[in-house]
CSV table of C-alpha atoms in Angstrom, one decimal:
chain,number,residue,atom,x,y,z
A,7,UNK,CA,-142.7,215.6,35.3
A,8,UNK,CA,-144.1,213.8,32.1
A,9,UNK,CA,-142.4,210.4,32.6
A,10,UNK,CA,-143.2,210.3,37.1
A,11,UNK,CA,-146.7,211.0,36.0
A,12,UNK,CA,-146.7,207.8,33.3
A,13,UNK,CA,-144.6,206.0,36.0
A,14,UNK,CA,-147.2,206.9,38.6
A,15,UNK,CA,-150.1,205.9,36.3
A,16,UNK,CA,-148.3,202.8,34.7
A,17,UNK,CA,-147.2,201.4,38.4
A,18,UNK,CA,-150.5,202.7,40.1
A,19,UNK,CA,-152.7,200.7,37.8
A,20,UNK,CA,-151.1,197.9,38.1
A,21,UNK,CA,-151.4,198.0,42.1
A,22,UNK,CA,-154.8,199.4,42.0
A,23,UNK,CA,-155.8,196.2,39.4
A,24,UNK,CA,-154.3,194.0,41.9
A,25,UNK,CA,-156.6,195.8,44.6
A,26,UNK,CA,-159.4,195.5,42.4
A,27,UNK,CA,-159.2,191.7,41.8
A,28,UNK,CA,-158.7,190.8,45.5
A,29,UNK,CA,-161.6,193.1,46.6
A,30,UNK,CA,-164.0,191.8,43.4
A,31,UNK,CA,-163.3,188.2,44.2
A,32,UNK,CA,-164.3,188.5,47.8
A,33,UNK,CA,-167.6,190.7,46.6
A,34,UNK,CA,-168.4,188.3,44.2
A,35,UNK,CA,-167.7,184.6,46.5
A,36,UNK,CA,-169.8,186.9,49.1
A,37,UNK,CA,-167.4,186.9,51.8
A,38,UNK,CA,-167.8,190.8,52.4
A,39,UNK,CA,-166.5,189.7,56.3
A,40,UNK,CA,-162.8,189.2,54.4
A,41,UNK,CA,-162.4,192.7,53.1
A,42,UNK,CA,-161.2,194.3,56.4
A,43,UNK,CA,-157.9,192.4,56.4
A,44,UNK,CA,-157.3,193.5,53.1
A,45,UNK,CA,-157.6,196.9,53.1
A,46,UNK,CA,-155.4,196.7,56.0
A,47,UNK,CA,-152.9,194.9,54.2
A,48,UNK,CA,-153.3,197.7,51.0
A,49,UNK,CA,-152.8,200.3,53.6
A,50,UNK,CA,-150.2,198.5,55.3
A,51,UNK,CA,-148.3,198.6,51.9
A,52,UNK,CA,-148.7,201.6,51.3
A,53,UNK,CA,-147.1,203.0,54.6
A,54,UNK,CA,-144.3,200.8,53.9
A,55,UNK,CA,-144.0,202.0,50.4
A,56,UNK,CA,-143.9,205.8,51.5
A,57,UNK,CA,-141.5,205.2,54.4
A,58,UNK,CA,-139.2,203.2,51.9
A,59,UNK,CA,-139.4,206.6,49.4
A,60,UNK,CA,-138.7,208.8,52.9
A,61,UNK,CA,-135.9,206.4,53.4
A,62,UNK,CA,-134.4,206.7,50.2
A,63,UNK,CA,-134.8,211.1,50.0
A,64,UNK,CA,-133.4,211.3,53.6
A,65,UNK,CA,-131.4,208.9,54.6
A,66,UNK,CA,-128.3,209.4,52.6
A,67,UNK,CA,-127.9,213.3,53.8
A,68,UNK,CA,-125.2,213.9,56.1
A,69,UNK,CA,-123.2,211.8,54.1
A,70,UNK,CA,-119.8,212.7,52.4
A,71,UNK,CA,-120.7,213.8,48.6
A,72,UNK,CA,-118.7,210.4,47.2
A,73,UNK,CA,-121.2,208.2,49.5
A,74,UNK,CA,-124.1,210.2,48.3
A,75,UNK,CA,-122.7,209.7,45.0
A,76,UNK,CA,-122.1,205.9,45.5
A,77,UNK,CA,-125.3,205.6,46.7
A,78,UNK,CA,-127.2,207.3,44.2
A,79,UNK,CA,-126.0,205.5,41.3
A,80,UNK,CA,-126.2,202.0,42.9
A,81,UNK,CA,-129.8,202.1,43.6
A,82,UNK,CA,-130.4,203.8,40.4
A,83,UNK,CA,-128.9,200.9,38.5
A,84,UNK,CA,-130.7,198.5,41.2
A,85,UNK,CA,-134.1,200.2,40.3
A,86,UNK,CA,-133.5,199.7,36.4
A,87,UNK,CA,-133.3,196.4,36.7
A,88,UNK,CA,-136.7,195.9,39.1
A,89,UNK,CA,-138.3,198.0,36.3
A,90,UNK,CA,-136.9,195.4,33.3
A,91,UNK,CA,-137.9,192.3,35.3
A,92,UNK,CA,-141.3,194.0,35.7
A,93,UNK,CA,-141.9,195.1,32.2
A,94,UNK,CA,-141.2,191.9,30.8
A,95,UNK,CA,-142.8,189.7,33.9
A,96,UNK,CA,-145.9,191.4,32.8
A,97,UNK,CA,-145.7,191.3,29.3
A,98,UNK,CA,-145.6,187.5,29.9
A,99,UNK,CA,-147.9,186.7,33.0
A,100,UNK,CA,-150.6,189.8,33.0
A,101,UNK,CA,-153.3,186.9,31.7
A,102,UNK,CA,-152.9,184.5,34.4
A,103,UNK,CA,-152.1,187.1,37.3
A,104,UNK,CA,-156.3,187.2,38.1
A,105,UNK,CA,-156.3,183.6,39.0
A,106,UNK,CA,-153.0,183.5,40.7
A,107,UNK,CA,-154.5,185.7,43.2
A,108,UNK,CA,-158.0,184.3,43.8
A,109,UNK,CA,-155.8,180.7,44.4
A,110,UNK,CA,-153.7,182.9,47.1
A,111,UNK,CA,-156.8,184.2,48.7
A,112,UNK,CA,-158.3,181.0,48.7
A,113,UNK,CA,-155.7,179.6,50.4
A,114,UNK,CA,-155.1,182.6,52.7
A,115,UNK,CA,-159.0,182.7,53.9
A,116,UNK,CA,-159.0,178.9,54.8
A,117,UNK,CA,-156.4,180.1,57.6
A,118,UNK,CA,-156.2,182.9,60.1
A,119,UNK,CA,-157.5,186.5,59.2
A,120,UNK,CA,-153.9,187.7,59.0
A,121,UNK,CA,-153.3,185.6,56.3
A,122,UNK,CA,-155.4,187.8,54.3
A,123,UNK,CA,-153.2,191.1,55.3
A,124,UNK,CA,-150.0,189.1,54.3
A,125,UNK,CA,-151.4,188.7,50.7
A,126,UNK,CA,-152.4,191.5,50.4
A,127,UNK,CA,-148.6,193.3,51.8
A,128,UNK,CA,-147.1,190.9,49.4
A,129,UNK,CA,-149.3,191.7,45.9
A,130,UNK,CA,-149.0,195.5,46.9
A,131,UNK,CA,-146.2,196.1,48.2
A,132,UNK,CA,-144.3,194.9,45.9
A,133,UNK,CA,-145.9,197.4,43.3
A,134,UNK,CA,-145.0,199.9,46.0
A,135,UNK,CA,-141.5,199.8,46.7
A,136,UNK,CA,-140.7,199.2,43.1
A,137,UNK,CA,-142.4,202.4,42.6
A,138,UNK,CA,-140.9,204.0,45.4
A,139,UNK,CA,-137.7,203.3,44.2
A,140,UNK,CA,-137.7,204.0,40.6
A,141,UNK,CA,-139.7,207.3,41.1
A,142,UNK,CA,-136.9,208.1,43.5
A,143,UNK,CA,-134.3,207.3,40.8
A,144,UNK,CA,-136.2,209.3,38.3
A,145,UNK,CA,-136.7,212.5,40.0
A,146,UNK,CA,-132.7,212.4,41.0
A,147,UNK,CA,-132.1,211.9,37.2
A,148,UNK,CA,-134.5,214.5,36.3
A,149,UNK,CA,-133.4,217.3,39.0
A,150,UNK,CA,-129.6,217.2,39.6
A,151,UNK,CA,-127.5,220.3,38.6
A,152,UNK,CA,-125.0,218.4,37.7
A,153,UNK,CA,-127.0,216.8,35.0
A,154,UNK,CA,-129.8,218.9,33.9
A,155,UNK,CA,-127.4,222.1,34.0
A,156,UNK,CA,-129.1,224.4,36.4
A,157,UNK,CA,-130.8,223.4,39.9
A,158,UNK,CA,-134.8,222.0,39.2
A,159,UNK,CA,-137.5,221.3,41.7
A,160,UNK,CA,-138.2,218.3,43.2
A,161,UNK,CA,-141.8,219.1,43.5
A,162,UNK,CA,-142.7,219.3,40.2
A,163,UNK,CA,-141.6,215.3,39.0
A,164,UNK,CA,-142.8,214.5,42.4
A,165,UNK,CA,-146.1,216.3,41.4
A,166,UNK,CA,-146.1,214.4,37.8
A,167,UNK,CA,-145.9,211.1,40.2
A,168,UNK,CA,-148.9,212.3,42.3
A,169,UNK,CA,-151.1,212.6,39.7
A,170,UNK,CA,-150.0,209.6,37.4
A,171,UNK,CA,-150.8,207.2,41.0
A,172,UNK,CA,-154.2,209.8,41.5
A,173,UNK,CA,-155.3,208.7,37.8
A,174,UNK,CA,-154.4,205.6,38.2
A,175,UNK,CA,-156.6,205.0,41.1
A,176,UNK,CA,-159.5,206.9,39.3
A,177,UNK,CA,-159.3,204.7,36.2
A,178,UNK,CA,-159.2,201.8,38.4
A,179,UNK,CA,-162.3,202.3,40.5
A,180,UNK,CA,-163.9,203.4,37.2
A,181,UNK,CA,-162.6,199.8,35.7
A,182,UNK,CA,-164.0,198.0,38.9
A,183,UNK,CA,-167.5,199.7,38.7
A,184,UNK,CA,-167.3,198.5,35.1
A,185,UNK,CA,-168.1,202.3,34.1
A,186,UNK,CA,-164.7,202.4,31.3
A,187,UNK,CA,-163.0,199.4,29.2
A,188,UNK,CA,-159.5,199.7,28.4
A,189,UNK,CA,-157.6,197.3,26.3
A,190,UNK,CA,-155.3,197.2,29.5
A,191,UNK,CA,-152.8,194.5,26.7
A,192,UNK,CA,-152.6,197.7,24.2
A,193,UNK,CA,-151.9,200.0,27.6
A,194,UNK,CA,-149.0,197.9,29.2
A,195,UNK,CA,-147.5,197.0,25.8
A,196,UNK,CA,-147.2,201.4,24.8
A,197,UNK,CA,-146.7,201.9,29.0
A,198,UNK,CA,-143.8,199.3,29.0
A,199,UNK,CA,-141.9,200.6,25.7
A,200,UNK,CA,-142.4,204.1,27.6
A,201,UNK,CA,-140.6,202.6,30.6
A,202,UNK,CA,-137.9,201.0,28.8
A,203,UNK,CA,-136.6,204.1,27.5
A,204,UNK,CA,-137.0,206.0,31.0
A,205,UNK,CA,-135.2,202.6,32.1
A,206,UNK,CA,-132.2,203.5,29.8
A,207,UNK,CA,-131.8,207.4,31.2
A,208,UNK,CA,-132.2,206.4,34.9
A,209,UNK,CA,-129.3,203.6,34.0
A,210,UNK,CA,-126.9,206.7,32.2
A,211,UNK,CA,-128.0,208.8,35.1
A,212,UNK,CA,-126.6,205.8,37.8
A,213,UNK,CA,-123.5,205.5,35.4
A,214,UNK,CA,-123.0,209.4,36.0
A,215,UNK,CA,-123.4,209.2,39.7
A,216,UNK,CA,-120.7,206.1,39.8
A,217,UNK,CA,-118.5,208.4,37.7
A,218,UNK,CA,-118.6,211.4,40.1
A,219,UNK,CA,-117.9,208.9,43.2
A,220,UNK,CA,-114.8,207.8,41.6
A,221,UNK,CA,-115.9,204.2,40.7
A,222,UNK,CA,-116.5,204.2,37.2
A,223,UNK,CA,-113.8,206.3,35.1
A,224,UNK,CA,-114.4,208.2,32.1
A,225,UNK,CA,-116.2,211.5,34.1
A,226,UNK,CA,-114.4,214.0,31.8
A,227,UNK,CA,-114.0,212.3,28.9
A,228,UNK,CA,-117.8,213.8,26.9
A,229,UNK,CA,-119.1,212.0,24.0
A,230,UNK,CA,-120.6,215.4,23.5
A,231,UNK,CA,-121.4,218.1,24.9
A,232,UNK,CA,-124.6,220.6,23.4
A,233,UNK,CA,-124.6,222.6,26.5
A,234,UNK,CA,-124.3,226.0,24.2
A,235,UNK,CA,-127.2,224.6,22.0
A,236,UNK,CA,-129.6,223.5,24.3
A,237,UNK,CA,-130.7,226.0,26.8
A,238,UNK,CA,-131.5,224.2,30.5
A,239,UNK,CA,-134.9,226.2,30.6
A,240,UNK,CA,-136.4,225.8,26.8
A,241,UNK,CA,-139.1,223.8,26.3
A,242,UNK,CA,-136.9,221.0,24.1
A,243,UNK,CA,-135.0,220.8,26.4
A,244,UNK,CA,-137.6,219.8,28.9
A,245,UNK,CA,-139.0,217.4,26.3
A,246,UNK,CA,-135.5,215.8,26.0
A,247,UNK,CA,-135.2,215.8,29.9
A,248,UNK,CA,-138.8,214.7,30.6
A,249,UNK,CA,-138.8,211.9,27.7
A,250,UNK,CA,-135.6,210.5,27.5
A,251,UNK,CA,-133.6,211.7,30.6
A,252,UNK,CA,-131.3,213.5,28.2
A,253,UNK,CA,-128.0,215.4,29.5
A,254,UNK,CA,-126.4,218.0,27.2
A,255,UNK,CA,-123.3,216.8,28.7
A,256,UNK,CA,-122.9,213.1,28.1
A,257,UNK,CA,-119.8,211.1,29.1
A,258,UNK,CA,-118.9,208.4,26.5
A,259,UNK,CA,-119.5,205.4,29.5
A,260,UNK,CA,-123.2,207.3,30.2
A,261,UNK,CA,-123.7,207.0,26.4
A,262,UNK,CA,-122.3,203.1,25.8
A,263,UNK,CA,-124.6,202.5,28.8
A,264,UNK,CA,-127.7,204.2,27.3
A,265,UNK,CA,-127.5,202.6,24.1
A,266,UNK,CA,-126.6,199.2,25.4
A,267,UNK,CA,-129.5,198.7,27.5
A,268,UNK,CA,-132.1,200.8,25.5
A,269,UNK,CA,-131.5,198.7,21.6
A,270,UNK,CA,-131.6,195.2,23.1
A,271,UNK,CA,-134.2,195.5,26.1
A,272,UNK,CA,-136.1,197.1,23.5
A,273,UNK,CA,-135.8,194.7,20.9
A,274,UNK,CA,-136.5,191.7,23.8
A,275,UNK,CA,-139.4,193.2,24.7
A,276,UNK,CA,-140.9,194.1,21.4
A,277,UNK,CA,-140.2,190.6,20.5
A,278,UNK,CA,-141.6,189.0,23.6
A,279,UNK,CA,-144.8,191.3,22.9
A,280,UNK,CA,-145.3,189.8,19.3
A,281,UNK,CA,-144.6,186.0,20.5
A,282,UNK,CA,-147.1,186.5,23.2
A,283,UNK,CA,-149.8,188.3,20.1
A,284,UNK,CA,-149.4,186.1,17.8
A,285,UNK,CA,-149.4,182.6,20.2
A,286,UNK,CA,-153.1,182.6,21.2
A,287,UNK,CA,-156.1,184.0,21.9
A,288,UNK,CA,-155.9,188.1,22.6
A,289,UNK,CA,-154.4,188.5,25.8
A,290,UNK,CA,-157.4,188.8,29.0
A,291,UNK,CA,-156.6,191.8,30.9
A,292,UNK,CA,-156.1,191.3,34.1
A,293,UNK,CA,-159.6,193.0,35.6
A,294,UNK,CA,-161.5,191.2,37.8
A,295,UNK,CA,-164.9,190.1,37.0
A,296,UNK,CA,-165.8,193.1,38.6
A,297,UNK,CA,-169.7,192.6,39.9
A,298,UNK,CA,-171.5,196.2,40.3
A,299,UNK,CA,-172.9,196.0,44.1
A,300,UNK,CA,-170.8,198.1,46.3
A,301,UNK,CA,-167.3,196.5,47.7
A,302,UNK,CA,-167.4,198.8,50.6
């Protein structure tokens, strides 16, 4: 539940920042007339965003358990590697995404009014499905039997999700009314080592599922297996699931995997962090110039 909710508030506020900075741009060059299509591209985004997670929760049932399986872990590896591009893409471009956009509206108002609904489809809803899909492969890793050693509710990471995207929203109106300043540069950097590390479970969890459809070898073979120390139900346990995706009983493939991705991403990313600190100016946030009148 702990890392959907940080997913949901990490991914949220970047889509809600992106909302904020096409909506304040229009406000502030006073073309008001342009907001319709945009909201109707944000909602459009949306719906495709939650028909995408639908897609992903019930589309593979009815399947044999080795498709299921097959399934599973490929996506899961697919959505670890969305999540690394988008850690590091913005850890790299978070200062110049506010006047990519305003050039993309500009462009997009000088044509038709669909235009507008296109950039916004495109700048959302690609914050969407990435969400939709690692939040999917997530709350797999985070509630299969197999895994986590007894059966867990899917509402309760789902719920975690809900309220990261609900905060997310809340903090982002807040930042567009100008009412609270984050150091948005400070957020993404602790936010994206958070994700890294969630990253590296959902990738040992993708390696399991490729192991039980008979792809990857190695599913007996444990590096170790704790299952008599840790209790499913205590509340470590829950720490170790919620934080790190931990299994009690970890193959020696899941394990190579974990550490693999998890000590160089890591080190990447913490380098990529410093370069960009130490090479400039501190980083602008991405916030729009936010003016106080109403956007409505």
């Amino acid at each position: 539940m702990l890392a959907n909710y940080l997913i949901g508030l990490r991914e949220g506020l970047e889509a809600a920042l992106i909302v904020s900075i096409l909506v304040a741009y229009l406000v502030k060059t006073d073309r008001r007339h342009l907001l319709r299509p945009v909201w109707a591209g944000v909602a459009l985004a949306l719906l495709v965003s939650l028909a995408f997670g639908a897609l992903l929760t019930y589309g593979p049932r009815g399947l044999t358990f080795r498709a299921q399986e097959l399934i599973g872990g490929s996506l899961s590896i697919i959505a670890v590697g969305f999540v690394t591009w988008m850690v590091f893409w913005m850890a790299g471009a978070a200062r110049g995404l506010s006047g990519q956009l305003r050039g993309r509206v500009d462009a997009a108002a000088e044509g038709r009014p669909w235009s507008l609904v296109v950039v916004a489809v495109l700048a959302v809803g690609r914050e969407g499905l990435e969400t939709a899909l690692f939040l999917w492969a997530a709350t797999q890793a985070g509630t299969d039997a197999a895994v986590v050693g007894a059966p867990a509710p899917t509402w309760q990471p789902l719920l975690g999700a809900g309220l990261g995207i609900l905060t997310a929203v809340v903090v982002g109106w807040l930042l567009y009314r100008g009412a609270v300043t984050i150091n948005l540069s400070v957020f993404f950097t602790w936010t994206g080592a958070f994700l890294v590390v969630v990253a590296a479970g959902v990738l040992s969890y993708g390696v399991h599922d490729l192991q039980e459809a008979g792809v990857l070898p190695g599913l007996n073979t444990l590096a170790f297996d704790v299952s008599d120390v840790i209790e499913p139900g205590a509340w470590y346990a829950v720490v170790l699931k919620g934080v790190f995706n931990f299994s009690p009983a970890t193959t020696v493939l899941e394990a190579v995997a974990w550490v693999l991705y998890l000590v160089p991403t890591m080190t990447l990313f913490l380098r990529s962090v410093r370069r960009r600190d130490a090479g400039g100016p501190p980083a602008r946030p991405p916030v729009p110039a936010a003016p106080a009148a109403s956007a409505s």
